[in-house]
């Protein structure tokens, strides 16, 4: 199990994580939600080791995660950044092949099993026949699925995603999250993803971690955790939460515009 | 995948052809069969054989060495900084190497080998200066903007100015360096190639060994790190290999500019972005450029012989403008990646 204990992290003097403790249930999809600047992305980056911890520890199966060497780390945890870059003229096939780097020897390349894995990753995201296409020539939705294929091809048990459906239209948001959900269901992976939309969260995630100002506000199964009370507390927002066709819908009330309080702290990038 | 290997083979054949052309064409035209004969069965009594082996072959080898290292340097720097204008000549590496050689030779009377070492130190110093000026100018963490290139240009101008001041100070020795300072592929520098060739080889070997993690770095530091790349070490190794490689080329024949800037852009559409293929393809194409550039510089304005560096600067300046237009001035050209 992946868990963070009393994690403190800051950008310069701005403290972004204030002694946060969370655990992520293996084989489940957990959504990180909260207002802008609440530290969702920073939590992922702190787990990845991109943001140094001022205090606290991140453990994977009891082991201090940040003591694991980079390649060993990559074999266990994959990460999808908020913005993915790809050099011009790189093909989808090359992109996916790079994902296996942590398994290759110094001068060696992918094994037969790796190649199977890559083909399977492209198949899973529905881009099986496009391995020779250039990544930067793909549409927004295809491009995002390409990077998800790369994460899949890394073959790690845990996948961290930072707003994987940002910039996508509604149809692709559902298609991509359906795919992400499938990573847990058919591939048995643990998925932790930052999501902005509560309705996407209630539709796709098993568990939810609700954060505000670098602190944990609520954590648990989506059905029990996303309530009018927690939404009000975390987002400072009046909303109706009701069940429809077996899933929760969050419908904010219209007069919120008048209620926006002056920001309590500078908005760091989420 | 297969067509890309084919591209590599074609570039290899083109390299062979330009090498033979470089050896055969000159003030004295020498037939293909004689060129081959000179290489395989050298006849000490034949004037043609002498020209091929003692004049043209060293030139050609220097051209190959310089072109390959500059192109590889440009490919790696453009990938690392994700900046289409990065290259040894635009980031102060060449100018730094040149400055140190001139200053070393003028003030400390350095011999040939010591000059070479000065060039290597100067290459590192030039690149470090470029980075620190960029940082002073407020370039935070994003190296893609023009700030880095402007810093490189600034540092290069300063270094060239200082070097010129040294040259002017001592007219008697000026002529020794006047050719070299503009980038001169010349057989008289063959001794330097014999001294430094192993640095280039080492540079290639290092870059070849880290080609895959370097390719990953082009996807962004966080992505690369999450895929298992030790960013610090890979970046350091790559920068060391590039600066020392380019520095050794400058030590041999002076700052040959723009090959490193231009060649990666020409090669990339055909060979792709992966450095495993882009590095050998770039190296060979850079070599072809310098071989042909040397040939043109020698032949185009006979009886006058142009310096290869001057010719390269002429061509490179035009391509530089084209790249700025495509990557910086076209609306919406950046941003999508």
JSON list of N, CA, C and O in Angstrom, two decimals, chain B residues 156-197:
[
{"chain": "B", "resi": 156, "resn": "UNK", "atom": "N", "xyz": [29.27, 35.12, -26.84]},
{"chain": "B", "resi": 156, "resn": "UNK", "atom": "CA", "xyz": [30.12, 34.88, -28.00]},
{"chain": "B", "resi": 156, "resn": "UNK", "atom": "C", "xyz": [30.71, 36.18, -28.52]},
{"chain": "B", "resi": 156, "resn": "UNK", "atom": "O", "xyz": [31.90, 36.26, -28.81]},
{"chain": "B", "resi": 157, "resn": "UNK", "atom": "N", "xyz": [29.87, 37.22, -28.62]},
{"chain": "B", "resi": 157, "resn": "UNK", "atom": "CA", "xyz": [30.37, 38.51, -29.11]},
{"chain": "B", "resi": 157, "resn": "UNK", "atom": "C", "xyz": [31.47, 39.05, -28.21]},
{"chain": "B", "resi": 157, "resn": "UNK", "atom": "O", "xyz": [32.50, 39.53, -28.68]},
{"chain": "B", "resi": 158, "resn": "UNK", "atom": "N", "xyz": [31.22, 38.95, -26.92]},
{"chain": "B", "resi": 158, "resn": "UNK", "atom": "CA", "xyz": [32.21, 39.44, -25.95]},
{"chain": "B", "resi": 158, "resn": "UNK", "atom": "C", "xyz": [33.53, 38.70, -26.12]},
{"chain": "B", "resi": 158, "resn": "UNK", "atom": "O", "xyz": [34.60, 39.29, -26.21]},
{"chain": "B", "resi": 159, "resn": "UNK", "atom": "N", "xyz": [33.44, 37.36, -26.21]},
{"chain": "B", "resi": 159, "resn": "UNK", "atom": "CA", "xyz": [34.65, 36.54, -26.32]},
{"chain": "B", "resi": 159, "resn": "UNK", "atom": "C", "xyz": [35.39, 36.83, -27.62]},
{"chain": "B", "resi": 159, "resn": "UNK", "atom": "O", "xyz": [36.62, 36.94, -27.64]},
{"chain": "B", "resi": 160, "resn": "UNK", "atom": "N", "xyz": [34.64, 36.94, -28.71]},
{"chain": "B", "resi": 160, "resn": "UNK", "atom": "CA", "xyz": [35.28, 37.22, -30.00]},
{"chain": "B", "resi": 160, "resn": "UNK", "atom": "C", "xyz": [35.96, 38.59, -29.93]},
{"chain": "B", "resi": 160, "resn": "UNK", "atom": "O", "xyz": [37.08, 38.77, -30.43]},
{"chain": "B", "resi": 161, "resn": "UNK", "atom": "N", "xyz": [35.29, 39.55, -29.27]},
{"chain": "B", "resi": 161, "resn": "UNK", "atom": "CA", "xyz": [35.88, 40.89, -29.13]},
{"chain": "B", "resi": 161, "resn": "UNK", "atom": "C", "xyz": [37.20, 40.83, -28.38]},
{"chain": "B", "resi": 161, "resn": "UNK", "atom": "O", "xyz": [38.21, 41.42, -28.82]},
{"chain": "B", "resi": 162, "resn": "UNK", "atom": "N", "xyz": [37.20, 40.12, -27.27]},
{"chain": "B", "resi": 162, "resn": "UNK", "atom": "CA", "xyz": [38.44, 40.01, -26.48]},
{"chain": "B", "resi": 162, "resn": "UNK", "atom": "C", "xyz": [39.53, 39.33, -27.29]},
{"chain": "B", "resi": 162, "resn": "UNK", "atom": "O", "xyz": [40.69, 39.78, -27.33]},
{"chain": "B", "resi": 163, "resn": "UNK", "atom": "N", "xyz": [39.13, 38.25, -27.98]},
{"chain": "B", "resi": 163, "resn": "UNK", "atom": "CA", "xyz": [40.11, 37.52, -28.78]},
{"chain": "B", "resi": 163, "resn": "UNK", "atom": "C", "xyz": [40.69, 38.44, -29.86]},
{"chain": "B", "resi": 163, "resn": "UNK", "atom": "O", "xyz": [41.91, 38.43, -30.11]},
{"chain": "B", "resi": 164, "resn": "UNK", "atom": "N", "xyz": [39.83, 39.25, -30.49]},
{"chain": "B", "resi": 164, "resn": "UNK", "atom": "CA", "xyz": [40.31, 40.17, -31.51]},
{"chain": "B", "resi": 164, "resn": "UNK", "atom": "C", "xyz": [41.29, 41.18, -30.93]},
{"chain": "B", "resi": 164, "resn": "UNK", "atom": "O", "xyz": [42.29, 41.54, -31.56]},
{"chain": "B", "resi": 165, "resn": "UNK", "atom": "N", "xyz": [40.99, 41.66, -29.71]},
{"chain": "B", "resi": 165, "resn": "UNK", "atom": "CA", "xyz": [41.88, 42.61, -29.07]},
{"chain": "B", "resi": 165, "resn": "UNK", "atom": "C", "xyz": [43.27, 42.00, -28.89]},
{"chain": "B", "resi": 165, "resn": "UNK", "atom": "O", "xyz": [44.28, 42.64, -29.15]},
{"chain": "B", "resi": 166, "resn": "UNK", "atom": "N", "xyz": [43.31, 40.74, -28.50]},
{"chain": "B", "resi": 166, "resn": "UNK", "atom": "CA", "xyz": [44.60, 40.06, -28.35]},
{"chain": "B", "resi": 166, "resn": "UNK", "atom": "C", "xyz": [45.31, 39.97, -29.68]},
{"chain": "B", "resi": 166, "resn": "UNK", "atom": "O", "xyz": [46.51, 40.22, -29.79]},
{"chain": "B", "resi": 167, "resn": "UNK", "atom": "N", "xyz": [44.55, 39.60, -30.72]},
{"chain": "B", "resi": 167, "resn": "UNK", "atom": "CA", "xyz": [45.16, 39.46, -32.04]},
{"chain": "B", "resi": 167, "resn": "UNK", "atom": "C", "xyz": [45.73, 40.78, -32.51]},
{"chain": "B", "resi": 167, "resn": "UNK", "atom": "O", "xyz": [46.83, 40.85, -33.06]},
{"chain": "B", "resi": 168, "resn": "UNK", "atom": "N", "xyz": [44.99, 41.87, -32.28]},
{"chain": "B", "resi": 168, "resn": "UNK", "atom": "CA", "xyz": [45.44, 43.19, -32.72]},
{"chain": "B", "resi": 168, "resn": "UNK", "atom": "C", "xyz": [46.68, 43.63, -31.96]},
{"chain": "B", "resi": 168, "resn": "UNK", "atom": "O", "xyz": [47.50, 44.39, -32.47]},
{"chain": "B", "resi": 169, "resn": "UNK", "atom": "N", "xyz": [46.79, 43.13, -30.72]},
{"chain": "B", "resi": 169, "resn": "UNK", "atom": "CA", "xyz": [47.89, 43.58, -29.88]},
{"chain": "B", "resi": 169, "resn": "UNK", "atom": "C", "xyz": [49.24, 43.08, -30.38]},
{"chain": "B", "resi": 169, "resn": "UNK", "atom": "O", "xyz": [50.27, 43.65, -30.07]},
{"chain": "B", "resi": 170, "resn": "UNK", "atom": "N", "xyz": [49.21, 42.00, -31.13]},
{"chain": "B", "resi": 170, "resn": "UNK", "atom": "CA", "xyz": [50.48, 41.40, -31.54]},
{"chain": "B", "resi": 170, "resn": "UNK", "atom": "C", "xyz": [50.43, 41.06, -33.03]},
{"chain": "B", "resi": 170, "resn": "UNK", "atom": "O", "xyz": [50.21, 39.93, -33.42]},
{"chain": "B", "resi": 171, "resn": "UNK", "atom": "N", "xyz": [50.68, 42.07, -33.88]},
{"chain": "B", "resi": 171, "resn": "UNK", "atom": "CA", "xyz": [50.53, 41.87, -35.33]},
{"chain": "B", "resi": 171, "resn": "UNK", "atom": "C", "xyz": [51.44, 40.77, -35.86]},
{"chain": "B", "resi": 171, "resn": "UNK", "atom": "O", "xyz": [51.07, 40.06, -36.80]},
{"chain": "B", "resi": 172, "resn": "UNK", "atom": "N", "xyz": [52.59, 40.59, -35.23]},
{"chain": "B", "resi": 172, "resn": "UNK", "atom": "CA", "xyz": [53.54, 39.62, -35.76]},
{"chain": "B", "resi": 172, "resn": "UNK", "atom": "C", "xyz": [52.96, 38.21, -35.73]},
{"chain": "B", "resi": 172, "resn": "UNK", "atom": "O", "xyz": [53.19, 37.41, -36.63]},
{"chain": "B", "resi": 173, "resn": "UNK", "atom": "N", "xyz": [52.21, 37.90, -34.68]},
{"chain": "B", "resi": 173, "resn": "UNK", "atom": "CA", "xyz": [51.70, 36.53, -34.57]},
{"chain": "B", "resi": 173, "resn": "UNK", "atom": "C", "xyz": [50.27, 36.41, -35.05]},
{"chain": "B", "resi": 173, "resn": "UNK", "atom": "O", "xyz": [49.68, 35.33, -35.02]},
{"chain": "B", "resi": 174, "resn": "UNK", "atom": "N", "xyz": [49.72, 37.57, -35.48]},
{"chain": "B", "resi": 174, "resn": "UNK", "atom": "CA", "xyz": [48.30, 37.57, -35.86]},
{"chain": "B", "resi": 174, "resn": "UNK", "atom": "C", "xyz": [48.01, 36.55, -36.95]},
{"chain": "B", "resi": 174, "resn": "UNK", "atom": "O", "xyz": [47.02, 35.83, -36.89]},
{"chain": "B", "resi": 175, "resn": "UNK", "atom": "N", "xyz": [48.91, 36.49, -37.93]},
{"chain": "B", "resi": 175, "resn": "UNK", "atom": "CA", "xyz": [48.63, 35.64, -39.10]},
{"chain": "B", "resi": 175, "resn": "UNK", "atom": "C", "xyz": [48.52, 34.16, -38.71]},
{"chain": "B", "resi": 175, "resn": "UNK", "atom": "O", "xyz": [47.82, 33.41, -39.36]},
{"chain": "B", "resi": 176, "resn": "UNK", "atom": "N", "xyz": [49.23, 33.78, -37.63]},
{"chain": "B", "resi": 176, "resn": "UNK", "atom": "CA", "xyz": [49.15, 32.37, -37.21]},
{"chain": "B", "resi": 176, "resn": "UNK", "atom": "C", "xyz": [47.70, 31.98, -36.91]},
{"chain": "B", "resi": 176, "resn": "UNK", "atom": "O", "xyz": [47.29, 30.85, -37.13]},
{"chain": "B", "resi": 177, "resn": "UNK", "atom": "N", "xyz": [46.97, 32.94, -36.36]},
{"chain": "B", "resi": 177, "resn": "UNK", "atom": "CA", "xyz": [45.64, 32.59, -35.87]},
{"chain": "B", "resi": 177, "resn": "UNK", "atom": "C", "xyz": [44.50, 33.12, -36.73]},
{"chain": "B", "resi": 177, "resn": "UNK", "atom": "O", "xyz": [43.36, 32.76, -36.53]},
{"chain": "B", "resi": 178, "resn": "UNK", "atom": "N", "xyz": [44.85, 33.99, -37.69]},
{"chain": "B", "resi": 178, "resn": "UNK", "atom": "CA", "xyz": [43.80, 34.63, -38.46]},
{"chain": "B", "resi": 178, "resn": "UNK", "atom": "C", "xyz": [42.94, 33.61, -39.21]},
{"chain": "B", "resi": 178, "resn": "UNK", "atom": "O", "xyz": [41.71, 33.72, -39.26]},
{"chain": "B", "resi": 179, "resn": "UNK", "atom": "N", "xyz": [43.62, 32.60, -39.76]},
{"chain": "B", "resi": 179, "resn": "UNK", "atom": "CA", "xyz": [42.87, 31.57, -40.46]},
{"chain": "B", "resi": 179, "resn": "UNK", "atom": "C", "xyz": [42.08, 30.72, -39.50]},
{"chain": "B", "resi": 179, "resn": "UNK", "atom": "O", "xyz": [40.89, 30.47, -39.67]},
{"chain": "B", "resi": 180, "resn": "UNK", "atom": "N", "xyz": [42.73, 30.34, -38.45]},
{"chain": "B", "resi": 180, "resn": "UNK", "atom": "CA", "xyz": [42.13, 29.43, -37.48]},
{"chain": "B", "resi": 180, "resn": "UNK", "atom": "C", "xyz": [40.87, 30.03, -36.84]},
{"chain": "B", "resi": 180, "resn": "UNK", "atom": "O", "xyz": [39.86, 29.36, -36.64]},
{"chain": "B", "resi": 181, "resn": "UNK", "atom": "N", "xyz": [40.94, 31.33, -36.54]},
{"chain": "B", "resi": 181, "resn": "UNK", "atom": "CA", "xyz": [39.85, 31.96, -35.78]},
{"chain": "B", "resi": 181, "resn": "UNK", "atom": "C", "xyz": [38.54, 32.00, -36.58]},
{"chain": "B", "resi": 181, "resn": "UNK", "atom": "O", "xyz": [37.46, 32.07, -36.02]},
{"chain": "B", "resi": 182, "resn": "UNK", "atom": "N", "xyz": [38.63, 31.93, -37.91]},
{"chain": "B", "resi": 182, "resn": "UNK", "atom": "CA", "xyz": [37.40, 31.93, -38.70]},
{"chain": "B", "resi": 182, "resn": "UNK", "atom": "C", "xyz": [36.90, 30.52, -38.98]},
{"chain": "B", "resi": 182, "resn": "UNK", "atom": "O", "xyz": [35.86, 30.33, -39.59]},
{"chain": "B", "resi": 183, "resn": "UNK", "atom": "N", "xyz": [37.65, 29.54, -38.51]},
{"chain": "B", "resi": 183, "resn": "UNK", "atom": "CA", "xyz": [37.23, 28.17, -38.78]},
{"chain": "B", "resi": 183, "resn": "UNK", "atom": "C", "xyz": [37.83, 27.70, -40.09]},
{"chain": "B", "resi": 183, "resn": "UNK", "atom": "O", "xyz": [37.28, 27.94, -41.16]},
{"chain": "B", "resi": 184, "resn": "UNK", "atom": "N", "xyz": [38.97, 27.06, -40.01]},
{"chain": "B", "resi": 184, "resn": "UNK", "atom": "CA", "xyz": [39.71, 26.74, -41.22]},
{"chain": "B", "resi": 184, "resn": "UNK", "atom": "C", "xyz": [40.06, 25.25, -41.22]},
{"chain": "B", "resi": 184, "resn": "UNK", "atom": "O", "xyz": [40.87, 24.80, -40.42]},
{"chain": "B", "resi": 185, "resn": "UNK", "atom": "N", "xyz": [39.42, 24.52, -42.11]},
{"chain": "B", "resi": 185, "resn": "UNK", "atom": "CA", "xyz": [39.76, 23.11, -42.25]},
{"chain": "B", "resi": 185, "resn": "UNK", "atom": "C", "xyz": [40.99, 23.04, -43.15]},
{"chain": "B", "resi": 185, "resn": "UNK", "atom": "O", "xyz": [40.93, 23.37, -44.33]},
{"chain": "B", "resi": 186, "resn": "UNK", "atom": "N", "xyz": [42.12, 22.66, -42.57]},
{"chain": "B", "resi": 186, "resn": "UNK", "atom": "CA", "xyz": [43.36, 22.73, -43.32]},
{"chain": "B", "resi": 186, "resn": "UNK", "atom": "C", "xyz": [44.28, 21.58, -42.90]},
{"chain": "B", "resi": 186, "resn": "UNK", "atom": "O", "xyz": [44.32, 21.21, -41.73]},
{"chain": "B", "resi": 187, "resn": "UNK", "atom": "N", "xyz": [45.00, 21.05, -43.89]},
{"chain": "B", "resi": 187, "resn": "UNK", "atom": "CA", "xyz": [45.82, 19.87, -43.58]},
{"chain": "B", "resi": 187, "resn": "UNK", "atom": "C", "xyz": [46.95, 20.18, -42.60]},
{"chain": "B", "resi": 187, "resn": "UNK", "atom": "O", "xyz": [47.48, 19.29, -41.98]},
{"chain": "B", "resi": 188, "resn": "UNK", "atom": "N", "xyz": [47.30, 21.49, -42.46]},
{"chain": "B", "resi": 188, "resn": "UNK", "atom": "CA", "xyz": [48.40, 21.78, -41.52]},
{"chain": "B", "resi": 188, "resn": "UNK", "atom": "C", "xyz": [47.99, 21.48, -40.08]},
{"chain": "B", "resi": 188, "resn": "UNK", "atom": "O", "xyz": [48.83, 21.38, -39.19]},
{"chain": "B", "resi": 189, "resn": "UNK", "atom": "N", "xyz": [46.68, 21.33, -39.84]},
{"chain": "B", "resi": 189, "resn": "UNK", "atom": "CA", "xyz": [46.22, 21.05, -38.48]},
{"chain": "B", "resi": 189, "resn": "UNK", "atom": "C", "xyz": [46.13, 19.56, -38.18]},
{"chain": "B", "resi": 189, "resn": "UNK", "atom": "O", "xyz": [45.55, 19.15, -37.17]},
{"chain": "B", "resi": 190, "resn": "UNK", "atom": "N", "xyz": [46.68, 18.73, -39.09]},
{"chain": "B", "resi": 190, "resn": "UNK", "atom": "CA", "xyz": [46.54, 17.27, -38.93]},
{"chain": "B", "resi": 190, "resn": "UNK", "atom": "C", "xyz": [47.12, 16.78, -37.61]},
{"chain": "B", "resi": 190, "resn": "UNK", "atom": "O", "xyz": [46.58, 15.85, -36.99]},
{"chain": "B", "resi": 191, "resn": "UNK", "atom": "N", "xyz": [48.19, 17.44, -37.13]},
{"chain": "B", "resi": 191, "resn": "UNK", "atom": "CA", "xyz": [48.81, 17.01, -35.87]},
{"chain": "B", "resi": 191, "resn": "UNK", "atom": "C", "xyz": [47.80, 17.13, -34.72]},
{"chain": "B", "resi": 191, "resn": "UNK", "atom": "O", "xyz": [47.78, 16.30, -33.81]},
{"chain": "B", "resi": 192, "resn": "UNK", "atom": "N", "xyz": [47.01, 18.20, -34.78]},
{"chain": "B", "resi": 192, "resn": "UNK", "atom": "CA", "xyz": [46.04, 18.40, -33.71]},
{"chain": "B", "resi": 192, "resn": "UNK", "atom": "C", "xyz": [44.99, 17.30, -33.72]},
{"chain": "B", "resi": 192, "resn": "UNK", "atom": "O", "xyz": [44.56, 16.83, -32.66]},
{"chain": "B", "resi": 193, "resn": "UNK", "atom": "N", "xyz": [44.58, 16.90, -34.94]},
{"chain": "B", "resi": 193, "resn": "UNK", "atom": "CA", "xyz": [43.62, 15.80, -35.02]},
{"chain": "B", "resi": 193, "resn": "UNK", "atom": "C", "xyz": [44.23, 14.55, -34.41]},
{"chain": "B", "resi": 193, "resn": "UNK", "atom": "O", "xyz": [43.56, 13.83, -33.65]},
{"chain": "B", "resi": 194, "resn": "UNK", "atom": "N", "xyz": [45.51, 14.31, -34.71]},
{"chain": "B", "resi": 194, "resn": "UNK", "atom": "CA", "xyz": [46.19, 13.13, -34.15]},
{"chain": "B", "resi": 194, "resn": "UNK", "atom": "C", "xyz": [46.22, 13.20, -32.62]},
{"chain": "B", "resi": 194, "resn": "UNK", "atom": "O", "xyz": [46.19, 12.17, -31.94]},
{"chain": "B", "resi": 195, "resn": "UNK", "atom": "N", "xyz": [46.27, 14.43, -32.08]},
{"chain": "B", "resi": 195, "resn": "UNK", "atom": "CA", "xyz": [46.28, 14.58, -30.63]},
{"chain": "B", "resi": 195, "resn": "UNK", "atom": "C", "xyz": [44.92, 14.37, -29.98]},
{"chain": "B", "resi": 195, "resn": "UNK", "atom": "O", "xyz": [44.81, 13.86, -28.87]},
{"chain": "B", "resi": 196, "resn": "UNK", "atom": "N", "xyz": [43.87, 14.83, -30.65]},
{"chain": "B", "resi": 196, "resn": "UNK", "atom": "CA", "xyz": [42.58, 14.94, -29.96]},
{"chain": "B", "resi": 196, "resn": "UNK", "atom": "C", "xyz": [41.49, 13.98, -30.42]},
{"chain": "B", "resi": 196, "resn": "UNK", "atom": "O", "xyz": [40.39, 14.00, -29.88]},
{"chain": "B", "resi": 197, "resn": "UNK", "atom": "N", "xyz": [41.76, 13.15, -31.44]},
{"chain": "B", "resi": 197, "resn": "UNK", "atom": "CA", "xyz": [40.68, 12.34, -32.00]},
{"chain": "B", "resi": 197, "resn": "UNK", "atom": "C", "xyz": [39.97, 11.51, -30.95]},
{"chain": "B", "resi": 197, "resn": "UNK", "atom": "O", "xyz": [38.77, 11.30, -30.99]}
]
